[in-house]
């Protein structure tokens, strides 16, 4: 059953009333003539798409809920998370997820859809081998010998080539990351409070969940490497093979001679922890269990100050908006389909400040590149 003008008007009326604001204030905030708003709320005039989008932003409503038929069934948001039990981090992360999913729904409603990610074949076998197989397929799709060393560059590659958004936010202790799936919208959210090498491994872990189709409920663990069920083992195997491919590692380490300088070089190249590198080398058949444990305990000035360490440390408590979602929002804003508010929300900035940055320069203001005598 299609949505009537009267039903839509009543839904908007209810949202405005719930906000506790006057109609005139709402009209002024969204740049709409008060008389036009009054007529639309009375069902005597249709809301224009941009008016409805701006109004939904202003009162915190979801466009898809406002426009839904009574029989519409919404596709659920599917989340896979690992966190300490009863951690406040889950509540904080849920707020972020709700905001990002709301922006995605708004963009889908105005025709700015996300691209689907790549297809992978799910092989039979034990979870560990399944994870490695999925990772090799994804690496083949990326078609690059080495993944970018910088986290932001890696995240941008994942977004551009795999159509999976990557967000980074400062969250309370107890949550490494989570993954979200809703239709063609897929996202990994990483906690910037954890160690940089753990951020990178968590990103790989989240990708493992997404490509394995695990994101159908909330999975709670204390850490990304402490999972004991098949899904967590598979996601860890994916992360290890994705970040440190066994075949590549065997070629790099060659006939291993316990050369610690090689470990320093590989840590700088792969940007993973000593634990991940040691276990990857052992699983690849390069070192035995005793050498694996020796590598895990290595400690030297060279390791502490290895190349890339400063860059890694600067990612602690950093923030990154999901790139593809942000780009879609910018295109929708440029086309006049959404207001500035969803973009400001993604960037956690003031809408007026962002509006000034995105607006054309005034002709009466000198360019900063022009020398004024």
XYZ file of C-alpha atoms in Angstrom:
373
model
C 0.000 0.000 0.000
C 1.488 3.368 -1.037
C 2.046 6.118 1.474
C -0.637 8.819 1.467
C 0.089 12.523 1.783
C -1.962 12.621 4.965
C -0.028 9.766 6.602
C 3.324 11.353 5.775
C 2.126 14.693 7.123
C 1.048 13.056 10.388
C 4.377 11.291 10.779
C 6.232 14.572 10.311
C 3.810 16.294 12.691
C 4.539 13.662 15.336
C 8.313 14.075 14.947
C 8.120 17.859 15.237
C 5.917 17.586 18.317
C 8.319 15.079 19.871
C 11.206 17.501 19.319
C 9.436 20.104 21.450
C 10.084 22.862 18.902
C 7.726 25.263 17.188
C 6.809 24.877 13.520
C 8.208 28.329 12.791
C 11.582 27.420 14.334
C 11.766 24.234 12.278
C 10.869 26.115 9.083
C 13.574 28.713 9.743
C 16.164 26.040 10.510
C 15.594 24.189 7.217
C 15.092 27.289 5.061
C 11.422 26.559 4.309
C 8.634 29.084 4.088
C 6.459 28.744 7.235
C 3.272 28.856 5.177
C 4.541 26.063 2.920
C 5.368 23.956 5.982
C 1.936 24.606 7.438
C 0.242 23.487 4.229
C 2.418 20.364 4.016
C 1.633 19.442 7.608
C -2.070 19.869 6.842
C -1.783 17.508 3.867
C -2.591 20.252 1.345
C 0.886 20.272 -0.190
C 3.531 17.639 -0.950
C 6.902 17.815 0.773
C 9.732 18.281 -1.708
C 12.504 15.652 -1.338
C 15.104 18.145 -0.110
C 12.630 19.713 2.326
C 11.864 16.315 3.789
C 15.550 15.408 4.001
C 16.399 18.637 5.814
C 13.424 18.279 8.128
C 14.376 14.704 9.004
C 17.907 15.878 9.831
C 16.565 18.669 12.015
C 14.246 16.520 14.150
C 16.432 13.404 14.181
C 14.090 11.252 12.110
C 14.882 8.557 9.570
C 13.719 9.224 6.008
C 13.009 5.557 5.374
C 10.791 5.375 8.459
C 8.921 8.520 7.451
C 8.302 7.257 3.917
C 7.707 3.588 4.686
C 4.492 1.803 3.758
C 2.696 0.178 6.661
C 3.702 -3.252 5.357
C 7.369 -2.368 4.858
C 9.883 -4.664 6.544
C 13.181 -2.940 7.199
C 16.406 -4.770 6.582
C 18.049 -5.188 9.976
C 21.398 -3.750 10.914
C 23.646 -6.739 11.445
C 26.498 -6.204 13.863
C 29.427 -8.386 14.908
C 31.355 -7.026 17.873
C 33.920 -8.180 20.349
C 33.960 -6.549 23.759
C 34.293 -7.328 27.411
C 30.992 -8.335 28.941
C 28.903 -5.431 30.260
C 31.369 -2.954 28.775
C 30.168 0.660 28.355
C 32.068 0.639 25.065
C 29.184 -1.268 23.458
C 26.724 1.531 24.268
C 29.078 4.183 22.910
C 29.799 2.194 19.758
C 26.080 1.570 19.217
C 25.439 5.325 19.167
C 28.076 5.751 16.466
C 26.676 2.860 14.444
C 23.144 4.252 14.647
C 24.333 7.621 13.354
C 26.259 6.128 10.435
C 23.440 3.762 9.484
C 21.011 6.681 9.585
C 23.193 8.616 7.122
C 23.404 5.579 4.853
C 19.617 5.176 4.862
C 19.211 8.859 4.072
C 21.579 8.547 1.102
C 19.851 5.423 -0.183
C 16.507 7.223 0.065
C 17.752 10.058 -2.170
C 19.280 7.659 -4.703
C 22.933 7.681 -3.589
C 23.449 3.971 -3.068
C 26.638 2.170 -2.145
C 28.391 -0.218 -4.503
C 28.233 -3.905 -3.528
C 31.451 -5.511 -2.415
C 33.215 -8.332 -4.277
C 31.975 -11.906 -4.402
C 34.077 -14.563 -2.678
C 33.715 -18.332 -2.642
C 33.177 -19.910 0.773
C 35.137 -23.158 0.843
C 34.402 -26.246 2.898
C 36.798 -27.281 5.635
C 37.959 -26.179 9.047
C 37.453 -22.549 10.043
C 41.189 -21.765 9.889
C 41.465 -22.856 6.248
C 38.229 -21.058 5.389
C 39.652 -17.792 6.726
C 42.898 -18.167 4.790
C 41.025 -18.999 1.576
C 38.787 -15.940 1.890
C 41.806 -13.718 2.562
C 43.664 -14.999 -0.489
C 40.640 -14.265 -2.678
C 40.390 -10.720 -1.333
C 44.131 -10.151 -1.790
C 43.823 -11.382 -5.374
C 41.029 -8.864 -5.978
C 43.202 -6.054 -4.607
C 45.992 -7.230 -6.943
C 48.851 -5.658 -4.973
C 51.989 -7.340 -3.714
C 52.229 -5.242 -0.568
C 49.413 -3.658 1.372
C 49.892 0.028 2.245
C 51.907 0.466 5.425
C 49.930 3.479 6.696
C 46.560 2.659 8.236
C 44.715 5.471 6.476
C 46.080 4.399 3.087
C 45.057 0.799 3.780
C 41.584 1.944 4.828
C 41.248 4.036 1.660
C 42.215 1.030 -0.483
C 39.623 -1.150 1.226
C 36.962 1.489 0.677
C 37.810 2.164 -2.953
C 38.498 -1.396 -4.087
C 36.198 -3.432 -1.831
C 33.396 -0.903 -1.134
C 33.666 -1.493 2.608
C 33.750 1.634 4.758
C 36.364 1.966 7.487
C 35.744 4.224 10.485
C 38.006 4.944 13.447
C 36.712 6.426 16.687
C 37.897 6.814 20.247
C 35.868 4.384 22.349
C 36.006 3.359 26.015
C 38.252 0.402 26.908
C 36.818 -3.030 26.272
C 36.015 -2.892 22.560
C 38.503 -3.478 19.752
C 36.109 -3.029 16.853
C 32.869 -4.052 15.204
C 31.447 -4.655 11.757
C 28.124 -3.543 10.323
C 26.138 -4.916 7.396
C 22.932 -3.479 6.004
C 22.176 -4.253 2.379
C 25.138 -3.043 0.327
C 26.419 -0.907 3.225
C 29.300 -2.607 5.008
C 31.552 -0.980 7.566
C 34.323 -1.796 10.011
C 34.594 0.441 13.085
C 37.948 0.387 14.883
C 38.715 1.657 18.385
C 41.592 4.145 18.212
C 42.357 3.585 21.903
C 43.988 0.202 21.251
C 47.581 -0.248 20.088
C 48.200 0.707 16.434
C 49.214 -2.829 15.474
C 46.043 -4.094 17.102
C 43.995 -1.554 15.131
C 45.375 -3.003 11.923
C 44.728 -6.589 12.989
C 41.229 -5.651 14.144
C 40.511 -4.202 10.703
C 41.578 -7.490 9.131
C 39.454 -9.370 11.668
C 36.380 -7.270 10.824
C 36.884 -7.908 7.109
C 37.033 -11.609 7.890
C 33.630 -11.432 9.576
C 32.125 -9.454 6.701
C 33.366 -11.738 3.927
C 32.426 -14.854 5.890
C 28.892 -13.520 6.443
C 29.261 -13.659 10.227
C 27.609 -10.329 10.983
C 24.202 -11.625 12.031
C 24.323 -10.922 15.768
C 26.503 -9.430 18.479
C 29.594 -11.491 19.268
C 31.169 -10.547 22.593
C 34.769 -11.423 23.440
C 37.470 -9.786 25.485
C 39.828 -9.258 22.544
C 40.224 -9.973 18.847
C 42.765 -12.745 19.319
C 41.069 -14.464 22.242
C 38.103 -15.977 20.413
C 37.481 -19.662 20.941
C 34.610 -20.327 18.525
C 34.915 -21.147 14.844
C 33.817 -17.708 13.655
C 36.486 -15.946 15.687
C 39.167 -18.428 14.610
C 38.157 -17.938 10.984
C 38.240 -14.137 11.322
C 41.687 -14.304 12.946
C 42.967 -16.606 10.210
C 41.623 -14.181 7.625
C 43.328 -11.233 9.333
C 46.691 -13.024 9.567
C 46.658 -14.207 5.929
C 45.337 -10.869 4.678
C 47.992 -8.832 6.495
C 50.907 -11.303 6.397
C 50.410 -13.775 3.505
C 52.174 -17.067 4.237
C 53.690 -17.437 0.769
C 55.052 -13.897 0.854
C 56.447 -14.357 4.365
C 58.242 -17.557 3.358
C 59.897 -15.680 0.487
C 60.896 -12.787 2.779
C 62.361 -14.921 5.568
C 63.990 -17.497 3.287
C 66.319 -19.860 5.126
C 65.776 -18.390 8.547
C 69.010 -17.740 10.473
C 67.612 -16.013 13.556
C 68.480 -12.603 12.120
C 66.721 -10.122 14.390
C 67.279 -7.266 11.934
C 64.967 -9.106 9.527
C 62.261 -9.075 12.200
C 62.637 -5.309 12.559
C 62.290 -4.897 8.784
C 59.224 -7.139 8.598
C 57.507 -5.379 11.487
C 58.018 -2.069 9.694
C 56.679 -3.570 6.480
C 53.634 -5.426 7.827
C 52.854 -3.110 10.796
C 51.662 -6.017 12.931
C 52.655 -7.063 16.449
C 55.505 -9.406 17.323
C 52.913 -12.013 18.291
C 51.181 -11.892 14.918
C 54.475 -12.007 13.015
C 55.833 -14.864 15.143
C 52.718 -16.989 14.793
C 52.472 -16.216 11.075
C 56.057 -17.391 10.591
C 55.346 -20.559 12.558
C 52.119 -21.296 10.673
C 53.942 -20.708 7.384
C 56.505 -23.350 8.361
C 59.426 -20.902 8.512
C 60.218 -21.293 12.229
C 59.589 -23.986 14.809
C 57.674 -23.496 18.051
C 60.773 -22.657 20.079
C 61.888 -19.951 17.619
C 58.339 -18.633 17.452
C 58.338 -18.121 21.212
C 61.795 -16.507 21.100
C 60.609 -13.997 18.502
C 57.564 -13.206 20.624
C 59.829 -12.210 23.530
C 62.242 -10.078 21.507
C 62.956 -6.648 22.964
C 65.547 -4.198 21.678
C 65.985 -0.489 20.939
C 65.803 -1.351 17.247
C 62.359 -2.875 17.666
C 61.074 -0.026 19.812
C 62.264 2.620 17.345
C 61.665 0.596 14.164
C 60.714 2.509 11.003
C 57.037 3.422 11.029
C 56.740 3.426 14.824
C 56.186 7.187 15.062
C 53.491 7.069 12.420
C 51.814 4.169 14.231
C 51.821 5.953 17.570
C 50.230 9.021 16.023
C 47.149 6.957 15.146
C 46.329 6.440 18.832
C 43.099 8.292 19.693
C 42.798 9.365 16.073
C 39.445 9.668 14.323
C 38.472 8.699 10.787
C 35.082 9.099 9.154
C 33.995 6.264 6.825
C 35.333 7.434 3.474
C 32.830 6.018 1.011
C 29.890 7.120 3.136
C 31.391 10.614 3.359
C 31.971 10.760 -0.413
C 28.393 9.671 -1.135
C 27.142 12.325 1.270
C 29.216 15.017 -0.430
C 27.821 14.050 -3.847
C 24.280 14.094 -2.446
C 24.869 17.526 -0.876
C 26.331 18.901 -4.118
C 23.245 17.636 -5.971
C 20.949 19.372 -3.477
C 19.526 16.105 -2.154
C 20.564 16.416 1.504
C 21.462 19.210 3.881
C 24.863 19.895 5.407
C 23.935 18.326 8.757
C 24.584 14.631 7.952
C 28.064 15.519 6.688
C 28.780 17.621 9.765
C 27.697 14.668 11.890
C 30.077 12.324 10.107
C 32.950 14.745 10.685
C 31.875 15.725 14.231
C 32.069 19.395 13.338
C 29.762 22.404 13.478
C 27.427 22.567 10.433
C 27.979 26.329 9.980
C 31.766 25.953 10.002
C 31.579 23.128 7.474
C 29.139 25.082 5.318
C 31.611 27.970 5.163
C 34.380 25.585 4.106
C 32.306 24.046 1.325
C 30.815 27.290 0.033
C 32.437 29.171 -2.883
C 34.802 31.952 -1.891
C 33.315 35.424 -1.799
C 34.561 37.591 -4.688
C 35.260 40.532 -2.378
C 37.756 38.545 -0.318
C 41.360 38.370 -1.489
C 42.753 34.928 -2.239
C 45.437 33.883 0.279
C 47.705 33.174 -2.673
C 47.553 36.804 -3.873
C 50.203 39.107 -2.536
C 48.628 42.372 -1.381
C 51.042 45.338 -1.351
